[in-house]
Coordinates of C-alpha atoms in Angstrom, one line a residue:
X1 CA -33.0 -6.1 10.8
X2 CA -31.1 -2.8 9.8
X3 CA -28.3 -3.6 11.8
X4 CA -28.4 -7.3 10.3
X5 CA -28.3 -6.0 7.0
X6 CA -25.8 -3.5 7.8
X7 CA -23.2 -6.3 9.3
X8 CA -23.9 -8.4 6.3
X9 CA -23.5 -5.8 3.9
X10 CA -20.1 -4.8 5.4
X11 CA -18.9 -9.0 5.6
X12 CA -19.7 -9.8 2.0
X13 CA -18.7 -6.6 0.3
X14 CA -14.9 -6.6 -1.3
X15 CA -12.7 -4.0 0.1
X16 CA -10.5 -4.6 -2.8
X17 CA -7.8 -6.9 -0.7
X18 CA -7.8 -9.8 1.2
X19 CA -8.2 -9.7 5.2
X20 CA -9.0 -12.9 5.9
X21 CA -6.2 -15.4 7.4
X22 CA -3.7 -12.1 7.9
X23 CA -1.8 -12.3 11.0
X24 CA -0.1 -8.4 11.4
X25 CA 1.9 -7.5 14.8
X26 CA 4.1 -4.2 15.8
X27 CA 7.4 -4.9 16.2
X28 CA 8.4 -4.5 19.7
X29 CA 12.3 -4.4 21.1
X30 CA 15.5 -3.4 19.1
X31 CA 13.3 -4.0 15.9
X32 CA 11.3 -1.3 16.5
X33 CA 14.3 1.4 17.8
X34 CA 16.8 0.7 15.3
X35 CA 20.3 1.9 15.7
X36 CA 21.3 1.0 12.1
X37 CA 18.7 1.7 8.7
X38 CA 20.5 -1.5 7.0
X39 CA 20.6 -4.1 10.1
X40 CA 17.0 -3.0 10.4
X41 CA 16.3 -3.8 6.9
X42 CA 18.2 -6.9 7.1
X43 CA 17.0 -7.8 10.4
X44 CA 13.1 -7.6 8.9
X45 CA 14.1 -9.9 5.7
X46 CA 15.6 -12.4 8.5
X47 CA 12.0 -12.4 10.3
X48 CA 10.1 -12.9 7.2
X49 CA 12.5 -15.5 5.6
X50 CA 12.2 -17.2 9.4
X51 CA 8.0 -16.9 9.2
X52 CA 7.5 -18.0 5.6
X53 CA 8.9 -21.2 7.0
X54 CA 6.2 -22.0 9.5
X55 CA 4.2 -24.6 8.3
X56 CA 0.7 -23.3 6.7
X57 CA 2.0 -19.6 6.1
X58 CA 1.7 -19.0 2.3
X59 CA 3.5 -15.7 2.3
X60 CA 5.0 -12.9 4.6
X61 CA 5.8 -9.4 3.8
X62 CA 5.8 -6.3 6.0
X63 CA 4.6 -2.0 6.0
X64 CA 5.4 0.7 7.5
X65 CA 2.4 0.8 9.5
X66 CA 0.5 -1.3 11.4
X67 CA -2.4 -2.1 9.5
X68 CA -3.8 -0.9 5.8
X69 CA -7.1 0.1 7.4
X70 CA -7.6 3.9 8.5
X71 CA -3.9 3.5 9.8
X72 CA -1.6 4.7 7.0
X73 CA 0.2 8.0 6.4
X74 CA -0.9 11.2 3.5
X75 CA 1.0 13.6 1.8
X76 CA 0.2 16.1 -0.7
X77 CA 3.8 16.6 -1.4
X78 CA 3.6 14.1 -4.6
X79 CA 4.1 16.0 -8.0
X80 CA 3.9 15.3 -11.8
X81 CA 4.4 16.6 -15.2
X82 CA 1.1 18.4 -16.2
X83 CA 0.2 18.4 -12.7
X84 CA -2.3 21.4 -11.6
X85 CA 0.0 23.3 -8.9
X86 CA -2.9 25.0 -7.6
X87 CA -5.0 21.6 -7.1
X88 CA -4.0 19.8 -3.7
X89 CA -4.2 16.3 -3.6
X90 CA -4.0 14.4 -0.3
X91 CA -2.5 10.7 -1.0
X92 CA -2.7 8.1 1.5
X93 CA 0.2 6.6 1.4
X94 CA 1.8 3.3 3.4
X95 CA 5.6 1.9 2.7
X96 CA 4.9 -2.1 1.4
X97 CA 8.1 -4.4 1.2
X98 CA 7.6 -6.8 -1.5
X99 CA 5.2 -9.1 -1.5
X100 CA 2.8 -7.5 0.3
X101 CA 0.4 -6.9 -2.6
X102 CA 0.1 -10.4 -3.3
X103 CA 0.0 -11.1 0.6
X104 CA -3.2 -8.7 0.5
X105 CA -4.6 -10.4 -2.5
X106 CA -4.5 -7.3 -4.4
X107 CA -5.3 -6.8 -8.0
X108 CA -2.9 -4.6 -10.5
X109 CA -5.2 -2.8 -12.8
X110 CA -1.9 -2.3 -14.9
X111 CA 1.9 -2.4 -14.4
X112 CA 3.5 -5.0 -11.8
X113 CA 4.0 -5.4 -7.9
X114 CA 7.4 -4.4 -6.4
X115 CA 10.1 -7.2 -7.6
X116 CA 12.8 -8.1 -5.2
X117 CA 14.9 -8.9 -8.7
X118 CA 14.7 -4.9 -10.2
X119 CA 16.8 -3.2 -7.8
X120 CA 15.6 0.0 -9.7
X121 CA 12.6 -1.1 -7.5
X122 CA 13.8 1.2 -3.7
X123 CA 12.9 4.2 -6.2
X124 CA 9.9 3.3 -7.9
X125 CA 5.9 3.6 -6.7
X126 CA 2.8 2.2 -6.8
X127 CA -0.3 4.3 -7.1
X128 CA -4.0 3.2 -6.9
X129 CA -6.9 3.8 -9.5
X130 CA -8.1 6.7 -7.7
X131 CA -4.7 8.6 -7.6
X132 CA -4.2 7.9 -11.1
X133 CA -7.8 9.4 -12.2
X134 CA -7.3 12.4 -9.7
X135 CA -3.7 13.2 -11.4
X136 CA -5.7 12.5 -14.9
X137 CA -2.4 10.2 -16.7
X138 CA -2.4 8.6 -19.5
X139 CA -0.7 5.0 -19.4
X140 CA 1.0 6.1 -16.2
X141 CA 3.5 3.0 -15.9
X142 CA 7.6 4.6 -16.5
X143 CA 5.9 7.5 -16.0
X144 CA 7.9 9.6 -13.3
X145 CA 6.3 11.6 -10.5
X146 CA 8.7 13.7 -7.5
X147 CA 7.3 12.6 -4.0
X148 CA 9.2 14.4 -1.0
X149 CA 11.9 15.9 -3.4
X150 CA 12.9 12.5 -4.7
X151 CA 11.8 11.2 -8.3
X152 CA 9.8 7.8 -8.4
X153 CA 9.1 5.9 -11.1
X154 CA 5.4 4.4 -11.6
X155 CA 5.9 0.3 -11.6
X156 CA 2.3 -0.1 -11.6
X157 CA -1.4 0.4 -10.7
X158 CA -3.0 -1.3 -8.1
X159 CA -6.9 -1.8 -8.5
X160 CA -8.4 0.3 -6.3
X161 CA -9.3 -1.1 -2.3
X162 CA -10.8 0.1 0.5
X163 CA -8.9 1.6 3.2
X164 CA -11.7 3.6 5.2
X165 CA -15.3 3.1 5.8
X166 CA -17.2 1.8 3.2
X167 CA -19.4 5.1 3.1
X168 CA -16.4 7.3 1.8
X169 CA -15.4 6.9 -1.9
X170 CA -11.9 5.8 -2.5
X171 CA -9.7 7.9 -1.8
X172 CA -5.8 8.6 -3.8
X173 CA -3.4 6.3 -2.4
X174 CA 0.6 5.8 -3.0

């Protein structure tokens, strides 16, 4: 019975994105050794312009890792006006391509998803409700915050999800 409970409990509980009906795969070949950033880059929007035209897929996007779930990357090196310098924060953090917030059935809490039409958009971030409470902004979206020496604006805020188990609280995530 515990364990019965215990599956259940972990099927009907939202993690705060969509899992269901996601295909994900590594890319494999010269797509995963790149010579050249931009033929990567382009190479990628070829593949997902190619797979949005199968019949039944409702949207494609891609991340810089292979899956959302206790596979993503941290830094602490993310910093912002008012900022304690003393407190370390470790962010998760995963590089999405547009779309993949609506892909993942995600919910903005404020702000917008990445848009392909704001080329201002390669330089701007995405922060979840955690991260926002833990850096303690006010209206955070136009705010700007330096993550590895580069300044990003904050597009938006993404409801908060969970991306370990169920037992941890949510963690800060970029």
């Amino acid at each position: 019975m515990v364990v019965y409970r215990h599956i259940a409990f972990i099927q009907s509980t939202s993690k705060g994105f969509d899992k269901d009906n996601i295909i994900s795969f590594d890319m494999e070949g010269k797509m995963a050794t790149p010579k050249d950033l931009q033929a990567f880059l382009s190479g990628i929007e070829n593949l997902l312009a190619e797979v949005k035209n199968v019949p039944g897929v409702l949207n494609a996007s891609s991340m810089d890792h292979e899956s959302i779930i206790a596979d993503y990357g941290s830094t602490s090196d993310i910093h912002w006006e008012g900022g304690n310098v003393g407190n370390v924060i470790n962010f998760g953090n995963i590089g999405f391509n547009y779309g993949m917030i609506e892909t993942l059935g995600m919910q903005m809490a404020t702000g917008r998803s990445f848009s392909r039409s704001l080329s201002s958009d390669s330089s701007e971030i995405i922060f979840n409700q955690a991260a926002i409470d833990m850096m303690g902004l006010k209206d955070p979206v136009g705010k700007t915050v330096k993550m590895w020496g580069r300044d990003r604006k904050i597009a938006g805020v993404v409801k908060n999800f969970h991306f370990e188990s169920l037992h941890q609280q949510v963690k800060p995530f970029a």
